[in-house]
PDB file of C-alpha atoms in Angstrom:
ATOM      1  CA  MET L   1     106.348  21.807  14.208  1.00  0.00           C
ATOM      2  CA  THR L   2     109.515  23.282  12.677  1.00  0.00           C
ATOM      3  CA  VAL L   3     112.015  24.327  15.221  1.00  0.00           C
ATOM      4  CA  PRO L   4     113.733  27.414  13.451  1.00  0.00           C
ATOM      5  CA  VAL L   5     117.463  27.643  13.369  1.00  0.00           C
ATOM      6  CA  VAL L   6     118.897  30.608  15.145  1.00  0.00           C
ATOM      7  CA  VAL L   7     121.748  32.556  14.121  1.00  0.00           C
ATOM      8  CA  SER L   8     123.317  35.455  15.371  1.00  0.00           C
ATOM      9  CA  THR L   9     126.355  36.405  13.057  1.00  0.00           C
ATOM     10  CA  ARG L  10     126.321  37.716   9.432  1.00  0.00           C
ATOM     11  CA  ALA L  11     128.715  34.487   8.677  1.00  0.00           C
ATOM     12  CA  GLU L  12     126.003  32.032  10.111  1.00  0.00           C
ATOM     13  CA  LEU L  13     123.172  33.616   8.370  1.00  0.00           C
ATOM     14  CA  ALA L  14     125.189  33.490   4.908  1.00  0.00           C
ATOM     15  CA  ALA L  15     125.972  29.888   5.497  1.00  0.00           C
ATOM     16  CA  LEU L  16     122.529  28.846   6.307  1.00  0.00           C
ATOM     17  CA  LEU L  17     120.904  30.542   3.368  1.00  0.00           C
ATOM     18  CA  ALA L  18     123.258  29.625   0.716  1.00  0.00           C
ATOM     19  CA  PRO L  19     122.181  26.154  -0.149  1.00  0.00           C
ATOM     20  CA  ALA L  20     118.428  27.824  -0.681  1.00  0.00           C
ATOM     21  CA  ARG L  21     119.981  30.364  -2.971  1.00  0.00           C
ATOM     22  CA  ALA L  22     122.189  27.973  -4.817  1.00  0.00           C
ATOM     23  CA  GLY L  23     118.916  26.103  -5.467  1.00  0.00           C
ATOM     24  CA  GLY L  24     116.918  28.859  -6.872  1.00  0.00           C
ATOM     25  CA  ALA L  25     114.473  29.063  -3.817  1.00  0.00           C
ATOM     26  CA  ARG L  26     112.981  32.320  -2.837  1.00  0.00           C
ATOM     27  CA  VAL L  27     113.740  33.736   0.422  1.00  0.00           C
ATOM     28  CA  GLY L  28     111.215  35.658   2.666  1.00  0.00           C
ATOM     29  CA  LEU L  29     112.215  37.974   5.293  1.00  0.00           C
ATOM     30  CA  VAL L  30     109.879  39.428   8.222  1.00  0.00           C
ATOM     31  CA  PRO L  31     111.652  42.189  10.053  1.00  0.00           C
ATOM     32  CA  THR L  32     110.645  42.610  13.861  1.00  0.00           C
ATOM     33  CA  MET L  33     111.880  43.799  16.931  1.00  0.00           C
ATOM     34  CA  GLY L  34     110.631  40.840  18.779  1.00  0.00           C
ATOM     35  CA  ALA L  35     107.948  40.771  21.519  1.00  0.00           C
ATOM     36  CA  LEU L  36     106.188  38.823  18.832  1.00  0.00           C
ATOM     37  CA  HIS L  37     102.298  38.419  18.855  1.00  0.00           C
ATOM     38  CA  GLU L  38      99.698  37.170  16.627  1.00  0.00           C
ATOM     39  CA  GLY L  39     100.265  40.303  14.188  1.00  0.00           C
ATOM     40  CA  HIS L  40     103.788  39.332  13.602  1.00  0.00           C
ATOM     41  CA  ALA L  41     102.440  35.741  13.172  1.00  0.00           C
ATOM     42  CA  SER L  42     100.521  36.788  10.336  1.00  0.00           C
ATOM     43  CA  LEU L  43     103.350  38.502   8.689  1.00  0.00           C
ATOM     44  CA  MET L  44     104.990  34.917   8.892  1.00  0.00           C
ATOM     45  CA  ARG L  45     102.127  33.357   7.220  1.00  0.00           C
ATOM     46  CA  VAL L  46     101.931  35.849   4.338  1.00  0.00           C
ATOM     47  CA  ALA L  47     105.770  35.425   3.671  1.00  0.00           C
ATOM     48  CA  ARG L  48     105.423  31.721   3.983  1.00  0.00           C
ATOM     49  CA  ALA L  49     102.579  31.769   0.994  1.00  0.00           C
ATOM     50  CA  GLU L  50     104.899  34.188  -0.975  1.00  0.00           C
ATOM     51  CA  VAL L  51     107.961  31.932  -1.121  1.00  0.00           C
ATOM     52  CA  GLY L  52     106.146  28.290  -0.699  1.00  0.00           C
ATOM     53  CA  GLU L  53     109.079  25.871   0.261  1.00  0.00           C
ATOM     54  CA  GLY L  54     111.929  28.606   0.359  1.00  0.00           C
ATOM     55  CA  PRO L  55     113.188  29.626   3.549  1.00  0.00           C
ATOM     56  CA  VAL L  56     111.410  32.297   5.801  1.00  0.00           C
ATOM     57  CA  VAL L  57     113.676  34.310   8.040  1.00  0.00           C
ATOM     58  CA  VAL L  58     112.609  36.385  11.012  1.00  0.00           C
ATOM     59  CA  SER L  59     114.823  38.844  12.233  1.00  0.00           C
ATOM     60  CA  VAL L  60     114.550  39.857  15.967  1.00  0.00           C
ATOM     61  CA  PHE L  61     116.566  42.908  16.685  1.00  0.00           C
ATOM     62  CA  VAL L  62     115.723  45.983  18.899  1.00  0.00           C
ATOM     63  CA  ASN L  63     117.265  48.661  16.705  1.00  0.00           C
ATOM     64  CA  PRO L  64     118.739  51.763  18.740  1.00  0.00           C
ATOM     65  CA  MET L  65     118.863  53.781  15.613  1.00  0.00           C
ATOM     66  CA  GLN L  66     115.088  54.184  15.449  1.00  0.00           C
ATOM     67  CA  PHE L  67     114.621  55.274  18.996  1.00  0.00           C
ATOM     68  CA  GLY L  68     114.811  58.965  20.089  1.00  0.00           C
ATOM     69  CA  ALA L  69     115.979  60.558  23.344  1.00  0.00           C
ATOM     70  CA  GLY L  70     113.663  59.586  26.165  1.00  0.00           C
ATOM     71  CA  GLU L  71     111.762  56.753  24.208  1.00  0.00           C
ATOM     72  CA  ASP L  72     111.422  53.523  25.417  1.00  0.00           C
ATOM     73  CA  LEU L  73     114.677  51.715  24.042  1.00  0.00           C
ATOM     74  CA  ASP L  74     115.533  50.364  27.427  1.00  0.00           C
ATOM     75  CA  ARG L  75     112.039  48.991  28.503  1.00  0.00           C
ATOM     76  CA  TYR L  76     111.137  47.712  25.080  1.00  0.00           C
ATOM     77  CA  PRO L  77     110.308  43.988  25.505  1.00  0.00           C
ATOM     78  CA  ARG L  78     112.758  41.437  25.004  1.00  0.00           C
ATOM     79  CA  THR L  79     111.329  38.053  24.991  1.00  0.00           C
ATOM     80  CA  LEU L  80     113.447  35.818  22.550  1.00  0.00           C
ATOM     81  CA  GLU L  81     112.529  32.527  24.287  1.00  0.00           C
ATOM     82  CA  ALA L  82     108.803  33.198  23.500  1.00  0.00           C
ATOM     83  CA  ASP L  83     109.247  34.670  20.255  1.00  0.00           C
ATOM     84  CA  LEU L  84     111.037  31.435  19.155  1.00  0.00           C
ATOM     85  CA  GLU L  85     107.925  29.722  20.232  1.00  0.00           C
ATOM     86  CA  VAL L  86     105.905  31.801  17.765  1.00  0.00           C
ATOM     87  CA  CYS L  87     108.321  31.266  14.968  1.00  0.00           C
ATOM     88  CA  ALA L  88     108.363  27.424  15.379  1.00  0.00           C
ATOM     89  CA  ARG L  89     104.663  27.485  15.673  1.00  0.00           C
ATOM     90  CA  GLU L  90     104.364  29.296  12.182  1.00  0.00           C
ATOM     91  CA  GLY L  91     107.074  27.104  10.631  1.00  0.00           C
ATOM     92  CA  VAL L  92     109.833  29.717  10.392  1.00  0.00           C
ATOM     93  CA  ASP L  93     113.068  28.198   8.946  1.00  0.00           C
ATOM     94  CA  ALA L  94     115.587  30.570  10.508  1.00  0.00           C
ATOM     95  CA  VAL L  95     115.424  33.438  13.107  1.00  0.00           C
ATOM     96  CA  PHE L  96     118.280  36.046  12.788  1.00  0.00           C
ATOM     97  CA  ALA L  97     118.912  37.675  16.353  1.00  0.00           C
ATOM     98  CA  PRO L  98     122.199  39.467  16.065  1.00  0.00           C
ATOM     99  CA  SER L  99     123.643  41.857  18.714  1.00  0.00           C
ATOM    100  CA  VAL L 100     124.002  45.573  18.279  1.00  0.00           C
ATOM    101  CA  GLU L 101     127.725  45.007  17.574  1.00  0.00           C
ATOM    102  CA  GLU L 102     126.961  42.813  14.925  1.00  0.00           C
ATOM    103  CA  VAL L 103     124.467  45.050  13.076  1.00  0.00           C
ATOM    104  CA  TYR L 104     126.379  48.242  13.777  1.00  0.00           C
ATOM    105  CA  PRO L 105     130.196  47.071  14.008  1.00  0.00           C
ATOM    106  CA  GLY L 106     132.375  50.008  15.077  1.00  0.00           C
ATOM    107  CA  GLY L 107     129.428  51.879  16.472  1.00  0.00           C
ATOM    108  CA  ASP L 108     126.960  54.168  14.968  1.00  0.00           C
ATOM    109  CA  PRO L 109     127.158  54.252  10.970  1.00  0.00           C
ATOM    110  CA  GLN L 110     128.749  56.857   9.042  1.00  0.00           C
ATOM    111  CA  VAL L 111     126.521  56.193   6.071  1.00  0.00           C
ATOM    112  CA  THR L 112     122.716  56.079   6.833  1.00  0.00           C
ATOM    113  CA  VAL L 113     119.587  56.078   4.619  1.00  0.00           C
ATOM    114  CA  ASP L 114     118.026  59.589   4.276  1.00  0.00           C
ATOM    115  CA  PRO L 115     114.323  58.919   4.386  1.00  0.00           C
ATOM    116  CA  GLY L 116     113.362  62.215   2.513  1.00  0.00           C
ATOM    117  CA  PRO L 117     110.314  64.454   2.868  1.00  0.00           C
ATOM    118  CA  LEU L 118     107.658  61.863   3.541  1.00  0.00           C
ATOM    119  CA  ALA L 119     109.491  61.313   6.890  1.00  0.00           C
ATOM    120  CA  GLU L 120     109.193  64.749   8.011  1.00  0.00           C
ATOM    121  CA  THR L 121     105.106  64.242   8.412  1.00  0.00           C
ATOM    122  CA  LEU L 122     103.172  62.244  10.875  1.00  0.00           C
ATOM    123  CA  GLU L 123     105.390  59.971  12.756  1.00  0.00           C
ATOM    124  CA  GLY L 124     108.488  61.921  11.548  1.00  0.00           C
ATOM    125  CA  ARG L 125     107.265  65.242  13.021  1.00  0.00           C
ATOM    126  CA  VAL L 126     107.017  63.753  16.542  1.00  0.00           C
ATOM    127  CA  ARG L 127     109.999  61.414  16.077  1.00  0.00           C
ATOM    128  CA  PRO L 128     112.387  63.252  13.760  1.00  0.00           C
ATOM    129  CA  THR L 129     115.208  60.785  13.801  1.00  0.00           C
ATOM    130  CA  HIS L 130     112.999  57.664  13.837  1.00  0.00           C
ATOM    131  CA  PHE L 131     112.732  56.838  10.177  1.00  0.00           C
ATOM    132  CA  ARG L 132     116.440  57.520   9.357  1.00  0.00           C
ATOM    133  CA  GLY L 133     117.258  54.562  11.876  1.00  0.00           C
ATOM    134  CA  VAL L 134     114.284  52.403  10.244  1.00  0.00           C
ATOM    135  CA  LEU L 135     115.234  52.599   6.878  1.00  0.00           C
ATOM    136  CA  THR L 136     119.148  52.191   7.795  1.00  0.00           C
ATOM    137  CA  VAL L 137     118.575  48.817   9.750  1.00  0.00           C
ATOM    138  CA  VAL L 138     115.999  47.658   6.942  1.00  0.00           C
ATOM    139  CA  ALA L 139     118.600  48.491   4.172  1.00  0.00           C
ATOM    140  CA  LYS L 140     121.193  46.445   6.319  1.00  0.00           C
ATOM    141  CA  LEU L 141     118.804  43.516   6.795  1.00  0.00           C
ATOM    142  CA  PHE L 142     118.200  43.377   2.859  1.00  0.00           C
ATOM    143  CA  GLY L 143     121.856  43.347   2.268  1.00  0.00           C
ATOM    144  CA  LEU L 144     122.560  40.437   4.877  1.00  0.00           C
ATOM    145  CA  VAL L 145     119.446  38.317   4.152  1.00  0.00           C
ATOM    146  CA  ARG L 146     119.080  39.367   0.346  1.00  0.00           C
ATOM    147  CA  PRO L 147     115.181  38.360   0.244  1.00  0.00           C
ATOM    148  CA  ASP L 148     113.072  38.179  -2.561  1.00  0.00           C
ATOM    149  CA  VAL L 149     110.299  39.057  -0.354  1.00  0.00           C
ATOM    150  CA  ALA L 150     109.948  41.157   2.667  1.00  0.00           C
ATOM    151  CA  VAL L 151     106.573  41.600   4.677  1.00  0.00           C
ATOM    152  CA  PHE L 152     105.721  44.405   6.736  1.00  0.00           C
ATOM    153  CA  GLY L 153     102.477  45.093   8.535  1.00  0.00           C
ATOM    154  CA  GLN L 154     100.123  48.020   7.611  1.00  0.00           C
ATOM    155  CA  LYS L 155      99.651  49.021  11.315  1.00  0.00           C
ATOM    156  CA  ASP L 156     102.907  50.912  10.725  1.00  0.00           C
ATOM    157  CA  TYR L 157     101.695  52.427   7.560  1.00  0.00           C
ATOM    158  CA  GLN L 158     104.181  55.257   7.221  1.00  0.00           C
ATOM    159  CA  GLN L 159     107.115  52.817   7.614  1.00  0.00           C
ATOM    160  CA  LEU L 160     105.492  50.754   5.062  1.00  0.00           C
ATOM    161  CA  ALA L 161     105.281  53.439   2.646  1.00  0.00           C
ATOM    162  CA  LEU L 162     108.828  54.610   3.101  1.00  0.00           C
ATOM    163  CA  VAL L 163     110.161  51.170   2.565  1.00  0.00           C
ATOM    164  CA  ARG L 164     108.567  50.744  -0.507  1.00  0.00           C
ATOM    165  CA  ARG L 165     110.018  54.251  -1.706  1.00  0.00           C
ATOM    166  CA  MET L 166     113.494  53.200  -0.677  1.00  0.00           C
ATOM    167  CA  VAL L 167     113.225  49.900  -2.531  1.00  0.00           C
ATOM    168  CA  ALA L 168     112.323  51.692  -5.473  1.00  0.00           C
ATOM    169  CA  ASP L 169     114.560  54.693  -5.404  1.00  0.00           C
ATOM    170  CA  LEU L 170     117.681  52.541  -4.591  1.00  0.00           C
ATOM    171  CA  CYS L 171     116.831  49.784  -6.866  1.00  0.00           C
ATOM    172  CA  GLN L 172     117.047  47.130  -4.148  1.00  0.00           C
ATOM    173  CA  GLY L 173     114.913  44.501  -5.948  1.00  0.00           C
ATOM    174  CA  VAL L 174     112.970  43.417  -3.004  1.00  0.00           C
ATOM    175  CA  GLU L 175     109.225  42.754  -3.319  1.00  0.00           C
ATOM    176  CA  VAL L 176     107.707  44.477  -0.473  1.00  0.00           C
ATOM    177  CA  VAL L 177     104.211  43.081   0.873  1.00  0.00           C
ATOM    178  CA  GLY L 178     102.109  44.938   3.176  1.00  0.00           C
ATOM    179  CA  ALA L 179     100.078  42.589   5.486  1.00  0.00           C
ATOM    180  CA  GLU L 180      96.657  43.660   6.753  1.00  0.00           C
ATOM    181  CA  THR L 181      96.482  44.944  10.279  1.00  0.00           C
ATOM    182  CA  GLN L 182      95.595  42.258  13.080  1.00  0.00           C
ATOM    183  CA  ARG L 183      93.374  43.240  15.830  1.00  0.00           C
ATOM    184  CA  GLU L 184      92.104  41.863  19.290  1.00  0.00           C
ATOM    185  CA  PRO L 185      88.441  40.951  19.267  1.00  0.00           C
ATOM    186  CA  ASP L 186      87.460  44.467  20.659  1.00  0.00           C
ATOM    187  CA  GLY L 187      89.348  46.284  17.847  1.00  0.00           C
ATOM    188  CA  LEU L 188      92.582  47.337  19.443  1.00  0.00           C
ATOM    189  CA  ALA L 189      95.341  47.000  16.876  1.00  0.00           C
ATOM    190  CA  LEU L 190      97.833  44.456  17.944  1.00  0.00           C
ATOM    191  CA  SER L 191     101.050  46.129  19.293  1.00  0.00           C
ATOM    192  CA  SER L 192     104.049  44.966  21.599  1.00  0.00           C
ATOM    193  CA  ARG L 193     103.538  48.291  23.357  1.00  0.00           C
ATOM    194  CA  ASN L 194     100.033  47.361  24.240  1.00  0.00           C
ATOM    195  CA  ARG L 195     101.493  45.469  27.349  1.00  0.00           C
ATOM    196  CA  TYR L 196     102.445  48.937  28.654  1.00  0.00           C
ATOM    197  CA  LEU L 197      98.815  49.914  29.197  1.00  0.00           C
ATOM    198  CA  ASP L 198      97.037  49.419  32.422  1.00  0.00           C
ATOM    199  CA  PRO L 199      93.387  47.976  32.555  1.00  0.00           C
ATOM    200  CA  GLU L 200      91.953  51.686  32.363  1.00  0.00           C
ATOM    201  CA  GLN L 201      94.466  52.703  29.709  1.00  0.00           C
ATOM    202  CA  ARG L 202      93.516  49.395  27.675  1.00  0.00           C
ATOM    203  CA  GLN L 203      89.769  50.353  27.539  1.00  0.00           C
ATOM    204  CA  GLU L 204      90.597  54.074  26.668  1.00  0.00           C
ATOM    205  CA  ALA L 205      92.858  52.837  23.833  1.00  0.00           C
ATOM    206  CA  LEU L 206      89.765  51.456  21.895  1.00  0.00           C
ATOM    207  CA  VAL L 207      88.535  54.991  20.876  1.00  0.00           C
ATOM    208  CA  LEU L 208      91.243  54.791  18.246  1.00  0.00           C
ATOM    209  CA  SER L 209      89.612  51.920  16.448  1.00  0.00           C
ATOM    210  CA  ARG L 210      86.297  53.368  17.009  1.00  0.00           C
ATOM    211  CA  ALA L 211      87.391  56.679  15.528  1.00  0.00           C
ATOM    212  CA  LEU L 212      88.611  54.824  12.524  1.00  0.00           C
ATOM    213  CA  LEU L 213      85.360  52.856  12.076  1.00  0.00           C
ATOM    214  CA  ALA L 214      83.149  55.882  12.557  1.00  0.00           C
ATOM    215  CA  ALA L 215      85.251  57.638   9.846  1.00  0.00           C
ATOM    216  CA  ARG L 216      84.719  54.567   7.454  1.00  0.00           C
ATOM    217  CA  ALA L 217      81.112  54.624   8.095  1.00  0.00           C
ATOM    218  CA  GLU L 218      80.788  58.397   7.427  1.00  0.00           C
ATOM    219  CA  ALA L 219      83.437  58.590   4.572  1.00  0.00           C
ATOM    220  CA  THR L 220      80.362  57.823   1.935  1.00  0.00           C
ATOM    221  CA  TYR L 221      79.260  61.671   2.787  1.00  0.00           C
ATOM    222  CA  GLY L 222      82.659  63.047   2.059  1.00  0.00           C
ATOM    223  CA  ALA L 223      86.147  63.512   3.452  1.00  0.00           C
ATOM    224  CA  ALA L 224      85.006  66.236   5.834  1.00  0.00           C
ATOM    225  CA  ALA L 225      82.344  64.038   7.334  1.00  0.00           C
ATOM    226  CA  ALA L 226      84.842  61.107   8.003  1.00  0.00           C
ATOM    227  CA  LEU L 227      87.040  63.645   9.820  1.00  0.00           C
ATOM    228  CA  ASP L 228      84.066  64.909  11.803  1.00  0.00           C
ATOM    229  CA  ALA L 229      83.040  61.462  12.828  1.00  0.00           C
ATOM    230  CA  ALA L 230      86.452  60.429  13.885  1.00  0.00           C
ATOM    231  CA  ARG L 231      86.809  63.571  15.976  1.00  0.00           C
ATOM    232  CA  ALA L 232      83.765  63.215  17.884  1.00  0.00           C
ATOM    233  CA  GLU L 233      84.837  59.781  18.841  1.00  0.00           C
ATOM    234  CA  LEU L 234      88.264  61.003  20.057  1.00  0.00           C
ATOM    235  CA  ARG L 235      86.481  63.932  22.149  1.00  0.00           C
ATOM    236  CA  SER L 236      84.888  61.265  24.161  1.00  0.00           C
ATOM    237  CA  ALA L 237      88.169  59.682  25.705  1.00  0.00           C
ATOM    238  CA  LYS L 238      89.367  62.046  28.362  1.00  0.00           C
ATOM    239  CA  ALA L 239      92.668  60.173  29.053  1.00  0.00           C
ATOM    240  CA  VAL L 240      93.840  60.026  25.266  1.00  0.00           C
ATOM    241  CA  ASP L 241      96.421  62.838  24.340  1.00  0.00           C
ATOM    242  CA  LEU L 242      95.808  63.100  20.664  1.00  0.00           C
ATOM    243  CA  ASP L 243      98.930  63.680  18.447  1.00  0.00           C
ATOM    244  CA  TYR L 244      97.422  63.672  14.952  1.00  0.00           C
ATOM    245  CA  LEU L 245      94.367  62.487  13.101  1.00  0.00           C
ATOM    246  CA  VAL L 246      94.699  62.818   9.307  1.00  0.00           C
ATOM    247  CA  LEU L 247      93.134  61.779   5.968  1.00  0.00           C
ATOM    248  CA  THR L 248      95.454  61.203   3.097  1.00  0.00           C
ATOM    249  CA  THR L 249      95.682  59.430  -0.332  1.00  0.00           C
ATOM    250  CA  PRO L 250      96.986  55.736  -0.317  1.00  0.00           C
ATOM    251  CA  ASP L 251     100.709  56.996  -0.543  1.00  0.00           C
ATOM    252  CA  LEU L 252     100.337  59.475   2.168  1.00  0.00           C
ATOM    253  CA  GLY L 253      99.801  62.377  -0.168  1.00  0.00           C
ATOM    254  CA  GLU L 254      97.288  65.376   0.375  1.00  0.00           C
ATOM    255  CA  LEU L 255      93.793  64.755  -1.076  1.00  0.00           C
ATOM    256  CA  PRO L 256      92.287  67.319  -3.167  1.00  0.00           C
ATOM    257  CA  ASP L 257      89.899  69.669  -1.615  1.00  0.00           C
ATOM    258  CA  ASP L 258      87.021  68.463  -4.040  1.00  0.00           C
ATOM    259  CA  VAL L 259      87.287  64.713  -3.603  1.00  0.00           C
ATOM    260  CA  PRO L 260      85.585  62.658  -6.472  1.00  0.00           C
ATOM    261  CA  PRO L 261      83.381  60.126  -5.403  1.00  0.00           C
ATOM    262  CA  GLY L 262      85.067  56.667  -5.091  1.00  0.00           C
ATOM    263  CA  THR L 263      88.307  58.083  -4.008  1.00  0.00           C
ATOM    264  CA  GLU L 264      90.645  55.425  -1.976  1.00  0.00           C
ATOM    265  CA  ALA L 265      92.179  57.270   1.010  1.00  0.00           C
ATOM    266  CA  ARG L 266      93.838  56.297   4.328  1.00  0.00           C
ATOM    267  CA  MET L 267      92.990  57.758   7.709  1.00  0.00           C
ATOM    268  CA  LEU L 268      95.897  57.583  10.315  1.00  0.00           C
ATOM    269  CA  VAL L 269      95.573  58.330  14.036  1.00  0.00           C
ATOM    270  CA  ALA L 270      98.358  58.516  16.861  1.00  0.00           C
ATOM    271  CA  ALA L 271      97.769  59.300  20.646  1.00  0.00           C
ATOM    272  CA  ARG L 272      99.398  58.872  23.956  1.00  0.00           C
ATOM    273  CA  LEU L 273      97.745  57.210  26.965  1.00  0.00           C
ATOM    274  CA  GLY L 274     100.071  57.888  30.001  1.00  0.00           C
ATOM    275  CA  GLY L 275     103.635  57.032  28.635  1.00  0.00           C
ATOM    276  CA  THR L 276     102.371  54.794  25.870  1.00  0.00           C
ATOM    277  CA  ARG L 277     102.070  56.164  22.290  1.00  0.00           C
ATOM    278  CA  LEU L 278      99.845  54.032  19.753  1.00  0.00           C
ATOM    279  CA  ILE L 279      99.229  54.408  16.223  1.00  0.00           C
ATOM    280  CA  ASP L 280      96.310  52.896  14.089  1.00  0.00           C
ATOM    281  CA  ASN L 281      95.173  53.448  10.241  1.00  0.00           C
ATOM    282  CA  LEU L 282      92.398  52.240   8.104  1.00  0.00           C
ATOM    283  CA  PRO L 283      91.557  52.554   4.495  1.00  0.00           C
ATOM    284  CA  LEU L 284      88.560  54.265   3.408  1.00  0.00           C
ATOM    285  CA  VAL L 285      86.652  55.258   0.027  1.00  0.00           C
ATOM    286  CA  ILE L 286      85.316  58.734   0.143  1.00  0.00           C
ATOM    287  CA  GLY L 287      81.993  59.713  -1.083  1.00  0.00           C
ATOM    288  CA  THR L 288      79.414  57.855  -3.292  1.00  0.00           C
ATOM    289  CA  ALA L 289      77.389  59.388  -6.035  1.00  0.00           C
ATOM    290  CA  GLY L 290      74.444  61.535  -4.588  1.00  0.00           C
ATOM    291  CA  SER L 291      75.958  61.823  -1.195  1.00  0.00           C
ATOM    292  CA  THR L 292      74.496  65.166   0.088  1.00  0.00           C
ATOM    293  CA  ARG L 293      75.018  64.989   4.241  1.00  0.00           C
ATOM    294  CA  GLN L 294      77.128  67.705   5.498  1.00  0.00           C
ATOM    295  CA  PRO L 295      79.542  67.151   8.315  1.00  0.00           C
ATOM    296  CA  GLU L 296      78.610  68.789  11.856  1.00  0.00           C
ATOM    297  CA  GLY L 297      80.615  71.620  13.028  1.00  0.00           C
ATOM    298  CA  GLY L 298      83.540  71.396  15.607  1.00  0.00           C
ATOM    299  CA  SER L 299      87.015  70.215  15.699  1.00  0.00           C
TER     300      SER L 299
END
């Protein structure tokens, strides 16, 4: 088992990666906020497959810029020792665990990344400053690590789409890989925030994945049938406060009114259970030739 080197400063990180860069090795980055679980471990495995013998760097940094007023910055789990065990198990070469002052010397940055119109929808509508903070810290990490490949989970699908757009628009030269969402055996998407749920809330949270799977099963009959099936599942959960349920194109655009059979789509859902907010999503294929079922009424 490889014990990763832990560095906390820019200078230490640069010195650690210099030999690999000089030798032409590919560098992989997995940005995280810690509280690592099997979902994060899967990202590390994807990064390793992408870079081969090159170094895999995992960043562990709870980024204050992406938390809004009243969100869970103070109670967000910080479990560095346990995180290092996960990284060691997965053969990570380096863990970059900087302080807030190291990432943001002099306080809040005066120049930040404007995430654009895509950030005004879905998560951005509920958390209006969130993606500015996310993209700013990701841009900083790209500048510090200078990775060839960066791996993000598809569970945070809007984040993944925005990082890809930033890389393309700002010519950052990083290959962004979206890794498949990892789930508990009962279907709940793995999340560091799942630990906030009490047993009853944990059981209620399963309605999110059930709704997505119901939509996937009914998507063969069209977009309306998929949405109707998901809504029916969500109505069955009394303790779930729905933020949104949407069906979009894979790049989070609007689907046409008349969706051609075989169209790829993405369904996204967000909801609150008590004080905990969870998100999930799933790819769908809308319609097949000859499908005729009509969705039931209701919303």
